[in-house]
């Protein structure tokens, strides 16, 4: 490997020997192509005409009125596929194409990354398999159907709690046996090097656009940028646009699940300890011995016990702050944004919004918060209905 | 304490190959695990490969995944693994290699882990998710604890890297015979034999082959290719699994199978 893939002491590539050559190949291809003129042109064209970039920055006035300060939504939910995930799958998919790979695999939690991979598999005519925990298949069934319509094979994973962690386990196992012809299109800014670097690169467009849009539309930078954190891709994507703007607070919101204090959550940076899982050293939810904890969250996309290594460093240096939002508050804000703005946010993104509600009345009305609305909530309607049955009127 | 060197040179004199069964410690429970491991020694095991169960074993197929879950549910942990190793060593002094996932070692503290397990009678600790690139994280602690090092070579490891693996290895090279995770395979790929040959040209460090070996015939093929040892994992674990609730039968089946392989190689 040319680079160590470290963010401070975090990250690295803690994988079985058999995966090293394929990660080296990926690293080399990434550094060969990511600034290549043809690659950049092709990706820019697809981002615009296939995915729908740039995404708007929208001043959510009625929601702002409710919380008592200005909230702007970075509308990644309007992209093709309904989430920021397409930025990464277009980038990595194109990389796979330039590498001459014809088969894609991916893991998925909420099904958004799986769907975004399925789309790209169809777009490039690549045979695609997506690994998904059986619990997630059940709670995100709409996305399962969409993936299948795109011609992707969805492989149910029984292990563990049948969630994102287990899907990654099985995707890695499958990859181990198919390293010679299969490209693993990893969905978040975590896992072994070079994925955290690659995923950040393809997601940084969110932050670059948002920063410029703030200057153009508001005439100044925001006071804070807020994003939900599962593995950390949408958050690192928007944060990275503001790293050098020291006065802009960066706030990552993790899944508080049923209850953080009772240990039923997926708030890795808030409540975890440094460990090693899925190829990287990072904060991890685990018991005293190092067995990985089971996690719990209403949002499949955040229901994961580890987190991207760069977020660990941002936490330690204090450049970003990390908090948790619990399920009940997340469900409240899902309804609130729908009612005040006519926008259904993904349950993942609702975590970021829930943080703003927690700041209601505490901030100066002139304050400006930019929230990464990482995805739309259509996929979550049945979950929300189960928790909050609509009155039959 | 018996060393790898002693065992490999003794076997070499007799023109023999080391028989190395793998067990998940504490599968399906502490006592059965201990009795089955002891029986495997009596049946002819030359070296033991033992795993402490981990919640997320990404290098393992379904058989060992299930064994890990059984063992964890039955209460296996690092402290009990130490105790189990000590009891095995009381039965017979044969070399023991641990096969681990890094997080368990890391949480315990790498230096302390190596020291404590060396004291209990372990000869090496192979970390499945730590490649030769990060060998420095463990070679120092291993040396000061008095442990040998074991690293892996695979069908996709290039010759330069094989040399690097050999240079960092003091125990034996764990050669992965197939692309993929652990699990019995009906057919052993031809790569296994080629791989042993290549490694033998590059180094004098003993070469043992594992992953996928499940029949005496496969073991013989590997031995013929020049391997110094044959590691049998999932097949053994599946014999334990097949006889849950019947310890005696598990012991008989594991012993019979190992004796058969021993005889063949
Ligand atoms: C809409 C949406 N937002 C956020 C996430 C969480 O992932 P990440 O932290 O990588 O952005 C997901 C994951 O499925 C998602 O679907």
XYZ file of C-alpha atoms and ligand atoms in Angstrom:
674
model
C 0.000 0.000 0.000
C 1.367 3.445 -0.955
C -0.378 5.300 1.854
C -1.095 4.304 5.425
C -4.666 5.566 5.365
C -4.360 7.061 8.819
C -6.249 9.919 10.390
C -4.116 10.451 13.450
C -3.855 6.921 14.819
C -7.267 5.978 13.383
C -8.008 4.096 10.185
C -5.456 1.835 8.538
C -6.244 -1.420 6.796
C -6.745 -4.183 9.331
C -7.859 -6.898 6.950
C -6.866 -10.484 6.219
C -3.773 -10.835 4.050
C -5.852 -12.081 1.130
C -7.551 -8.685 0.769
C -4.347 -6.639 0.680
C -3.596 -6.964 -3.059
C -7.104 -5.932 -4.065
C -7.008 -2.925 -1.743
C -3.621 -1.989 -3.220
C -5.090 -2.242 -6.695
C -7.977 -0.021 -5.658
C -5.686 2.538 -4.058
C -3.511 2.689 -7.128
C -6.494 3.046 -9.458
C -7.986 5.798 -7.331
C -4.805 7.860 -7.336
C -4.380 7.247 -11.060
C -7.842 8.355 -12.054
C -9.301 10.759 -9.545
C -7.671 13.760 -11.203
C -7.571 12.278 -14.679
C -9.191 14.723 -17.141
C -11.414 12.210 -18.823
C -12.508 10.664 -15.519
C -13.310 14.039 -14.012
C -15.249 15.147 -17.087
C -17.254 11.961 -17.256
C -18.060 12.075 -13.539
C -19.089 15.737 -13.750
C -21.415 14.971 -16.635
C -23.041 12.049 -14.811
C -23.306 14.008 -11.562
C -25.187 16.732 -13.373
C -27.310 14.871 -15.872
C -27.811 11.508 -14.197
C -27.792 12.358 -10.494
C -29.054 15.939 -10.618
C -26.209 17.923 -9.061
C -25.843 20.572 -7.853
C -28.457 20.058 -5.155
C -30.231 23.180 -3.932
C -29.672 24.938 -0.625
C -33.112 25.753 0.683
C -34.091 28.185 3.438
C -36.700 26.273 5.432
C -38.556 29.318 6.762
C -41.429 27.690 8.618
C -39.131 25.151 10.247
C -36.776 28.034 11.107
C -39.617 29.906 12.733
C -40.369 26.851 14.852
C -36.818 26.455 16.154
C -36.132 30.184 16.414
C -33.082 30.495 14.135
C -32.315 30.109 10.440
C -32.191 26.625 9.006
C -30.999 25.902 5.500
C -31.359 22.434 4.051
C -28.776 21.030 1.680
C -31.141 19.051 -0.501
C -29.303 15.800 -1.161
C -32.737 14.193 -0.865
C -33.529 15.564 -4.325
C -30.781 13.614 -6.031
C -31.555 10.587 -8.147
C -32.114 7.633 -5.837
C -33.198 9.953 -3.040
C -29.962 10.298 -1.106
C -26.362 11.498 -1.154
C -25.271 7.912 -1.767
C -25.307 8.366 -5.561
C -22.328 10.772 -5.366
C -20.191 7.922 -4.099
C -21.612 5.148 -6.253
C -21.126 7.180 -9.424
C -17.529 7.900 -8.430
C -16.634 4.371 -7.387
C -18.705 2.851 -10.187
C -16.792 4.886 -12.727
C -13.566 3.838 -11.041
C -14.653 0.197 -11.388
C -15.330 0.816 -15.058
C -11.924 2.414 -15.602
C -10.358 -0.555 -13.815
C -12.114 -2.918 -16.197
C -14.183 -4.589 -13.466
C -17.514 -6.041 -14.491
C -18.979 -7.154 -11.177
C -20.051 -5.007 -8.258
C -20.874 -5.907 -4.692
C -22.058 -3.631 -1.924
C -23.475 -3.721 1.584
C -26.468 -1.714 2.590
C -28.358 -0.761 5.739
C -31.243 1.503 4.824
C -31.054 0.250 1.276
C -30.064 3.683 -0.015
C -26.495 2.717 -0.769
C -27.715 -0.597 -2.135
C -30.133 1.197 -4.396
C -27.521 3.726 -5.490
C -25.215 0.811 -6.336
C -28.007 -1.035 -8.142
C -28.640 2.068 -10.266
C -24.995 2.312 -11.234
C -24.839 -1.418 -11.917
C -27.682 -0.940 -14.385
C -26.139 2.230 -15.803
C -22.806 0.576 -16.531
C -24.196 -2.871 -17.277
C -22.376 -4.534 -14.392
C -23.540 -7.631 -12.556
C -24.469 -6.406 -9.087
C -25.005 -8.115 -5.755
C -26.049 -6.288 -2.608
C -25.704 -7.748 0.875
C -28.385 -6.677 3.309
C -29.278 -7.863 6.808
C -32.603 -9.658 7.099
C -33.910 -7.155 9.654
C -33.147 -4.331 7.251
C -34.697 -6.180 4.308
C -37.901 -6.250 6.267
C -37.877 -2.648 7.477
C -36.642 -1.146 4.203
C -38.550 -3.363 1.791
C -39.348 -0.581 -0.682
C -35.665 -0.186 -1.440
C -35.268 -3.948 -1.806
C -37.875 -3.930 -4.581
C -36.233 -0.980 -6.274
C -32.848 -2.722 -6.256
C -34.365 -5.824 -7.784
C -36.041 -3.736 -10.484
C -32.600 -2.404 -11.400
C -31.485 -5.988 -11.939
C -29.525 -6.380 -8.705
C -29.456 -9.534 -6.662
C -30.183 -8.800 -3.018
C -28.570 -11.299 -0.667
C -30.157 -11.576 2.773
C -27.704 -11.806 5.677
C -28.856 -13.773 8.723
C -25.893 -13.286 11.050
C -25.908 -11.114 14.161
C -28.902 -8.797 14.320
C -29.351 -8.801 10.548
C -28.258 -5.196 10.186
C -25.539 -3.144 8.480
C -22.609 -4.624 10.426
C -23.627 -8.127 9.446
C -24.077 -7.096 5.821
C -20.512 -5.735 5.767
C -19.209 -8.957 7.349
C -20.729 -11.048 4.590
C -19.779 -8.655 1.805
C -16.162 -8.830 3.004
C -16.340 -12.631 3.154
C -17.758 -12.810 -0.344
C -15.106 -10.405 -1.608
C -12.362 -12.562 -0.088
C -13.438 -15.380 -2.390
C -13.942 -13.158 -5.462
C -11.113 -10.641 -5.275
C -9.943 -11.306 -8.795
C -13.000 -10.011 -10.661
C -15.217 -8.141 -8.214
C -15.233 -4.487 -7.197
C -16.494 -3.819 -3.674
C -18.383 -0.549 -3.816
C -18.209 0.456 -0.157
C -20.980 2.737 1.022
C -19.580 4.929 3.732
C -16.458 6.795 4.798
C -15.345 3.917 6.989
C -13.889 0.438 6.502
C -10.290 -0.203 5.468
C -8.060 2.253 3.621
C -8.512 3.466 0.904
C -12.308 3.617 1.343
C -12.512 6.467 3.873
C -10.388 8.597 1.545
C -12.213 7.572 -1.632
C -15.698 8.044 -0.209
C -14.801 11.425 1.241
C -13.424 12.492 -2.114
C -16.633 11.635 -3.931
C -18.826 13.198 -1.227
C -16.921 16.426 -0.759
C -19.002 18.033 -3.519
C -21.750 18.434 -0.890
C -19.636 20.713 1.268
C -18.022 22.590 -1.605
C -21.407 23.409 -3.104
C -22.991 24.248 0.236
C -20.218 26.681 1.139
C -20.487 28.530 -2.165
C -24.290 28.544 -1.974
C -24.102 30.122 1.491
C -21.869 32.889 0.157
C -24.070 33.425 -2.917
C -27.495 33.149 -1.284
C -26.913 34.431 2.256
C -23.778 36.459 1.805
C -21.975 34.785 4.658
C -20.904 31.432 6.032
C -23.207 29.582 8.430
C -22.610 29.376 12.165
C -23.003 25.650 12.170
C -23.161 22.704 9.822
C -25.112 19.687 11.034
C -25.204 16.161 9.611
C -26.204 12.704 10.763
C -23.429 10.139 11.238
C -23.760 6.451 10.463
C -20.488 5.400 8.890
C -19.942 9.086 8.293
C -20.076 9.724 4.545
C -22.678 12.474 4.267
C -21.196 14.178 7.318
C -17.595 14.100 6.096
C -18.853 15.233 2.689
C -20.423 18.408 4.006
C -17.936 19.023 6.869
C -14.947 18.928 4.540
C -16.183 22.031 2.724
C -15.894 23.985 5.977
C -12.779 22.514 7.645
C -10.797 25.720 7.240
C -13.601 27.984 8.389
C -12.761 27.844 12.050
C -15.831 29.809 13.106
C -18.206 27.310 11.582
C -19.172 24.671 14.140
C -19.397 21.153 12.758
C -21.917 18.935 14.506
C -22.414 15.240 13.850
C -25.536 13.551 15.145
C -25.521 9.844 15.900
C -28.314 7.403 16.527
C -29.390 7.578 20.164
C -31.775 4.684 19.492
C -34.171 3.697 22.239
C -31.937 5.175 24.906
C -28.271 6.075 25.169
C -28.223 5.764 28.958
C -29.712 2.260 28.805
C -27.165 1.196 26.198
C -29.718 0.671 23.441
C -28.356 2.864 20.685
C -25.770 3.214 17.919
C -24.001 6.355 19.144
C -20.443 5.230 18.513
C -18.540 8.489 18.948
C -20.655 9.543 21.902
C -20.415 6.299 23.846
C -17.798 4.039 22.214
C -14.189 3.100 22.910
C -11.374 2.775 20.389
C -11.236 -0.644 18.759
C -10.806 -2.440 15.468
C -13.623 -3.596 13.218
C -14.110 -3.867 9.467
C -10.554 -2.972 8.656
C -10.132 0.209 10.634
C -9.166 1.455 14.046
C -11.969 3.706 15.208
C -14.418 4.283 18.012
C -16.482 1.152 18.467
C -19.419 0.003 20.546
C -18.136 -3.066 22.339
C -18.071 -4.862 25.655
C -15.105 -4.894 28.051
C -13.461 -7.788 26.225
C -13.860 -6.323 22.751
C -16.862 -8.271 21.499
C -18.876 -5.924 19.317
C -22.159 -4.743 20.829
C -25.540 -5.116 19.253
C -26.927 -1.746 18.269
C -30.402 -0.332 18.071
C -31.910 2.489 16.051
C -35.149 3.276 14.276
C -32.949 4.242 11.341
C -31.322 1.337 9.510
C -28.706 3.601 7.932
C -27.267 4.661 11.286
C -27.619 1.292 13.019
C -23.894 0.518 13.021
C -21.411 0.019 15.890
C -18.336 1.592 14.250
C -17.680 4.896 12.481
C -15.339 6.447 9.958
C -11.786 7.093 11.195
C -11.657 10.753 10.202
C -14.621 11.514 12.451
C -12.703 9.939 15.349
C -9.866 12.364 14.758
C -12.260 15.312 14.370
C -13.791 14.366 17.705
C -10.430 14.096 19.477
C -9.159 17.392 18.088
C -12.452 19.071 18.910
C -12.888 20.357 15.351
C -16.261 18.626 15.227
C -18.719 17.869 18.020
C -20.771 14.702 18.173
C -24.106 14.264 19.879
C -26.907 11.709 19.753
C -30.621 11.992 18.991
C -32.999 9.355 20.325
C -35.711 7.613 18.311
C -38.717 9.442 19.763
C -37.254 12.858 18.997
C -36.287 11.674 15.531
C -39.832 10.519 14.803
C -41.165 13.851 16.091
C -39.006 15.809 13.715
C -39.858 13.556 10.780
C -43.465 14.681 11.296
C -42.470 18.265 12.004
C -40.526 18.818 8.791
C -43.276 17.120 6.801
C -45.901 19.437 8.339
C -43.943 22.683 8.232
C -42.196 22.323 4.894
C -43.891 19.512 2.996
C -40.575 17.656 2.942
C -40.323 14.086 4.238
C -36.775 13.625 5.563
C -35.087 10.222 5.740
C -35.022 8.936 9.319
C -31.227 9.136 9.101
C -31.307 12.824 8.174
C -34.025 13.410 10.777
C -31.333 12.877 13.411
C -29.571 16.022 12.239
C -32.859 17.924 12.322
C -33.616 16.605 15.817
C -30.455 18.285 17.060
C -31.783 21.632 15.801
C -35.044 21.093 17.620
C -33.046 20.420 20.791
C -31.562 23.916 20.328
C -34.994 25.541 19.998
C -35.032 28.859 21.800
C -31.385 28.558 22.851
C -29.784 30.299 19.897
C -29.735 33.850 18.630
C -32.396 34.303 15.890
C -29.673 35.561 13.550
C -27.831 32.238 13.735
C -27.611 30.172 10.600
C -27.525 26.387 10.565
C -26.966 24.354 7.428
C -28.294 20.827 7.671
C -27.351 18.066 5.307
C -30.704 16.608 4.325
C -28.959 13.458 3.220
C -32.011 11.611 1.989
C -35.733 11.610 1.514
C -38.125 9.810 3.800
C -40.357 7.918 1.372
C -38.616 4.679 2.313
C -39.471 5.288 5.966
C -43.171 6.022 5.722
C -44.240 2.570 6.901
C -41.823 2.636 9.868
C -43.099 6.011 10.942
C -46.668 4.828 10.533
C -45.963 1.838 12.736
C -44.582 4.034 15.499
C -47.020 6.886 14.985
C -50.295 5.550 13.550
C -52.055 8.302 11.601
C -55.406 9.281 13.002
C -58.140 7.885 10.828
C -59.813 11.141 9.928
C 7.935 -25.831 26.653
C 7.950 -27.627 23.340
C 8.776 -25.335 20.421
C 7.665 -25.319 16.800
C 11.289 -25.864 15.821
C 11.535 -29.051 17.860
C 8.310 -30.467 16.466
C 9.079 -29.635 12.833
C 12.613 -31.031 13.010
C 11.468 -34.217 14.759
C 8.823 -34.746 12.094
C 11.263 -33.992 9.327
C 13.588 -36.718 10.560
C 10.701 -39.168 10.380
C 9.692 -37.758 6.995
C 6.370 -36.755 8.476
C 4.002 -33.826 8.212
C 2.552 -32.041 11.224
C -1.126 -32.615 11.881
C -2.673 -29.370 13.132
C -6.351 -29.375 14.090
C -8.129 -26.089 14.777
C -10.698 -25.631 17.514
C -12.781 -22.726 18.702
C -12.011 -22.521 22.415
C -15.083 -23.170 24.509
C -17.135 -24.671 21.672
C -19.743 -25.815 22.530
C -18.821 -25.342 26.213
C -15.675 -25.233 28.343
C -15.586 -28.865 29.468
C -16.503 -30.458 26.154
C -14.003 -28.244 24.399
C -11.246 -29.319 26.786
C -12.052 -33.019 26.452
C -12.258 -32.893 22.638
C -8.951 -31.025 22.406
C -7.262 -33.516 24.735
C -8.618 -36.381 22.659
C -7.265 -34.779 19.503
C -3.801 -34.765 21.033
C -4.155 -38.439 21.922
C -5.268 -39.109 18.342
C -2.045 -37.680 16.963
C -2.219 -33.899 16.734
C 1.302 -32.470 16.622
C 0.422 -28.812 17.054
C -2.853 -27.115 18.015
C -4.412 -24.087 16.414
C -6.920 -22.503 18.798
C -9.260 -19.589 18.275
C -10.819 -17.337 20.883
C -14.332 -16.681 19.574
C -15.120 -13.212 18.199
C -18.470 -11.620 17.448
C -17.529 -10.654 13.883
C -15.123 -13.168 12.350
C -14.782 -11.787 8.812
C -12.250 -14.392 7.711
C -14.492 -17.290 8.675
C -17.214 -19.170 6.876
C -20.531 -20.306 8.398
C -19.166 -23.327 10.315
C -16.689 -21.367 12.417
C -19.037 -18.379 12.702
C -21.590 -20.635 14.342
C -18.970 -22.167 16.622
C -17.936 -18.670 17.721
C -21.518 -17.853 18.616
C -21.953 -21.143 20.506
C -18.792 -20.551 22.493
C -19.557 -16.923 23.323
C -23.065 -17.871 24.432
C -21.594 -20.585 26.634
C -19.520 -17.915 28.367
C -16.140 -18.194 26.709
C -13.934 -15.164 27.232
C -10.256 -14.313 27.334
C -9.772 -15.269 30.992
C -11.394 -18.666 30.423
C -9.362 -19.151 27.266
C -6.223 -18.745 29.372
C -7.492 -21.353 31.790
C -8.421 -23.729 28.971
C -4.985 -23.409 27.405
C -3.339 -24.149 30.773
C -5.440 -27.283 31.184
C -4.590 -28.472 27.691
C -0.899 -27.997 28.431
C -1.268 -30.006 31.645
C -2.468 -32.891 29.487
C 0.438 -32.758 27.061
C 3.141 -30.279 26.139
C 2.560 -29.627 22.448
C 2.929 -26.283 20.678
C -0.158 -24.093 20.502
C -0.850 -21.290 18.074
C -3.703 -18.900 18.721
C -5.727 -17.604 15.795
C -7.396 -14.349 16.728
C -9.113 -11.219 15.585
C -7.239 -8.097 16.509
C -9.829 -6.326 18.609
C -9.738 -8.923 21.392
C -5.956 -8.669 21.627
C -6.028 -4.887 21.371
C -8.604 -4.444 24.148
C -6.694 -6.752 26.489
C -3.490 -4.873 25.682
C -1.230 -6.491 23.104
C 1.821 -6.814 25.373
C -0.105 -8.200 28.291
C -2.060 -10.544 26.013
C 1.107 -12.000 24.555
C 2.792 -12.273 27.932
C -0.156 -13.922 29.672
C -0.778 -16.414 26.892
C 2.880 -17.251 26.583
C 2.906 -18.011 30.295
C -0.125 -20.235 29.821
C 1.757 -22.204 27.170
C 1.014 -20.571 23.827
C 3.785 -20.442 21.187
C 2.378 -17.886 18.745
C -0.531 -15.552 18.117
C -1.721 -15.142 14.539
C -4.036 -12.187 14.074
C -6.344 -12.818 11.131
C -7.029 -9.157 10.441
C -3.490 -7.846 10.811
C -1.396 -8.040 7.673
C 2.355 -8.046 7.321
C 2.234 -4.272 6.686
C 1.343 -3.733 10.332
C 3.563 -6.504 11.665
C 5.427 -3.924 13.749
C 2.421 -3.625 16.021
C 2.995 -7.185 17.209
C 6.544 -8.340 16.456
C 8.016 -6.295 19.321
C 5.537 -7.495 21.944
C 5.808 -11.058 20.586
C 9.586 -11.069 20.881
C 9.594 -9.670 24.404
C 6.953 -12.181 25.491
C 8.972 -15.022 23.959
C 6.401 -15.842 21.293
C 7.063 -16.954 17.742
C 5.354 -15.085 14.925
C 3.024 -16.614 12.348
C 1.856 -14.694 9.277
C -0.224 -15.649 6.285
C 0.489 -16.133 2.610
C -2.318 -16.551 0.090
C -2.811 -17.435 -3.574
C -2.724 -13.700 -4.398
C 0.436 -12.862 -2.429
C 3.193 -11.898 -4.866
C 6.764 -13.221 -4.474
C 8.143 -9.936 -3.097
C 5.537 -9.950 -0.405
C 6.109 -13.631 0.301
C 9.729 -12.775 1.049
C 8.556 -10.081 3.425
C 6.189 -12.539 5.111
C 9.006 -15.065 5.462
C 11.356 -12.453 6.899
C 8.915 -11.547 9.679
C 7.943 -15.123 10.502
C 9.741 -17.125 13.169
C 7.172 -19.906 13.700
C 5.599 -21.045 10.450
C 3.917 -19.487 7.457
C 0.187 -20.086 7.522
C -0.569 -20.695 3.882
C -4.137 -20.111 2.813
C -4.797 -22.696 0.154
C -7.864 -21.143 -1.441
C -9.291 -17.731 -2.136
C -11.976 -17.244 0.428
C -12.915 -17.666 4.035
C -12.562 -20.790 6.173
C -14.808 -23.708 5.354
C -14.608 -27.237 4.032
C -14.131 -27.499 0.274
C -14.868 -30.560 -1.780
C -12.040 -29.793 -4.125
C -8.771 -28.298 -3.071
C -7.475 -25.853 -5.628
C -4.245 -26.696 -7.444
C -2.940 -23.344 -6.231
C -2.215 -24.890 -2.834
C 0.517 -27.126 -4.166
C 2.035 -24.436 -6.355
C 2.001 -22.044 -3.445
C 3.878 -24.428 -1.173
C 6.484 -24.934 -3.880
C 6.979 -21.203 -4.347
C 7.317 -20.573 -0.629
C 9.758 -23.434 -0.251
C 11.977 -21.853 -2.896
C 11.934 -18.562 -1.049
C 12.409 -19.604 2.546
C 13.410 -22.255 5.058
C 10.661 -21.210 7.457
C 8.169 -24.092 7.872
C 5.083 -23.853 5.674
C 1.712 -25.120 6.876
C -1.404 -25.162 4.750
C -4.943 -24.487 5.909
C -8.416 -23.339 4.787
C -10.581 -25.861 3.006
C -8.826 -29.106 3.903
C -11.444 -31.633 4.948
C -10.378 -35.106 3.789
C -7.347 -37.363 4.286
C -6.780 -37.259 0.502
C -6.537 -33.483 0.507
C -4.154 -33.634 3.461
C -1.979 -36.114 1.609
C -1.886 -33.893 -1.478
C -0.701 -30.972 0.625
C 1.892 -33.098 2.402
C 3.162 -34.418 -0.920
C 3.551 -30.871 -2.175
C 6.106 -30.396 0.587
C 4.101 -28.690 3.309
C 5.466 -29.037 6.828
C 2.026 -29.093 8.331
C -1.650 -29.533 7.507
C -4.190 -27.370 9.317
C -7.741 -28.707 9.494
C -10.353 -26.298 10.840
C -13.941 -26.246 9.667
C -14.097 -30.000 9.189
C -13.152 -30.605 12.830
C -15.471 -27.875 14.043
C -18.296 -29.427 12.029
C -17.724 -32.746 13.813
C -18.157 -30.934 17.118
C -21.263 -29.228 15.756
C -22.733 -32.479 14.526
C -22.591 -33.963 17.994
C -23.869 -31.181 20.199
C -25.194 -32.695 23.382
C -23.205 -35.918 22.943
C -19.696 -35.263 24.164
C -18.504 -38.844 23.889
C -19.584 -39.135 20.288
C -17.913 -35.817 19.440
C -14.704 -37.116 20.989
C -14.902 -40.389 19.070
C -15.622 -38.745 15.738
C -12.890 -36.119 16.064
C -10.362 -38.725 17.211
C -11.259 -41.192 14.488
C -11.022 -38.554 11.787
C -7.687 -37.220 13.021
C -6.226 -40.690 13.362
C -7.276 -41.392 9.809
C -5.571 -38.242 8.521
C -2.494 -38.893 10.627
C -2.266 -42.339 9.164
C -2.628 -41.044 5.638
C 0.024 -38.322 5.750
C -30.282 9.066 3.745
C -29.117 8.554 4.502
N -28.405 9.382 5.265
C -27.355 8.959 5.991
C -26.978 7.638 5.996
C -25.850 7.232 6.881
O -24.657 6.991 6.214
P -23.438 7.989 6.275
O -23.118 8.233 7.713
O -22.364 7.264 5.576
O -23.823 9.238 5.600
C -27.679 6.726 5.205
C -27.279 5.317 5.171
O -27.929 4.450 4.737
C -28.773 7.193 4.452
O -29.497 6.359 3.698
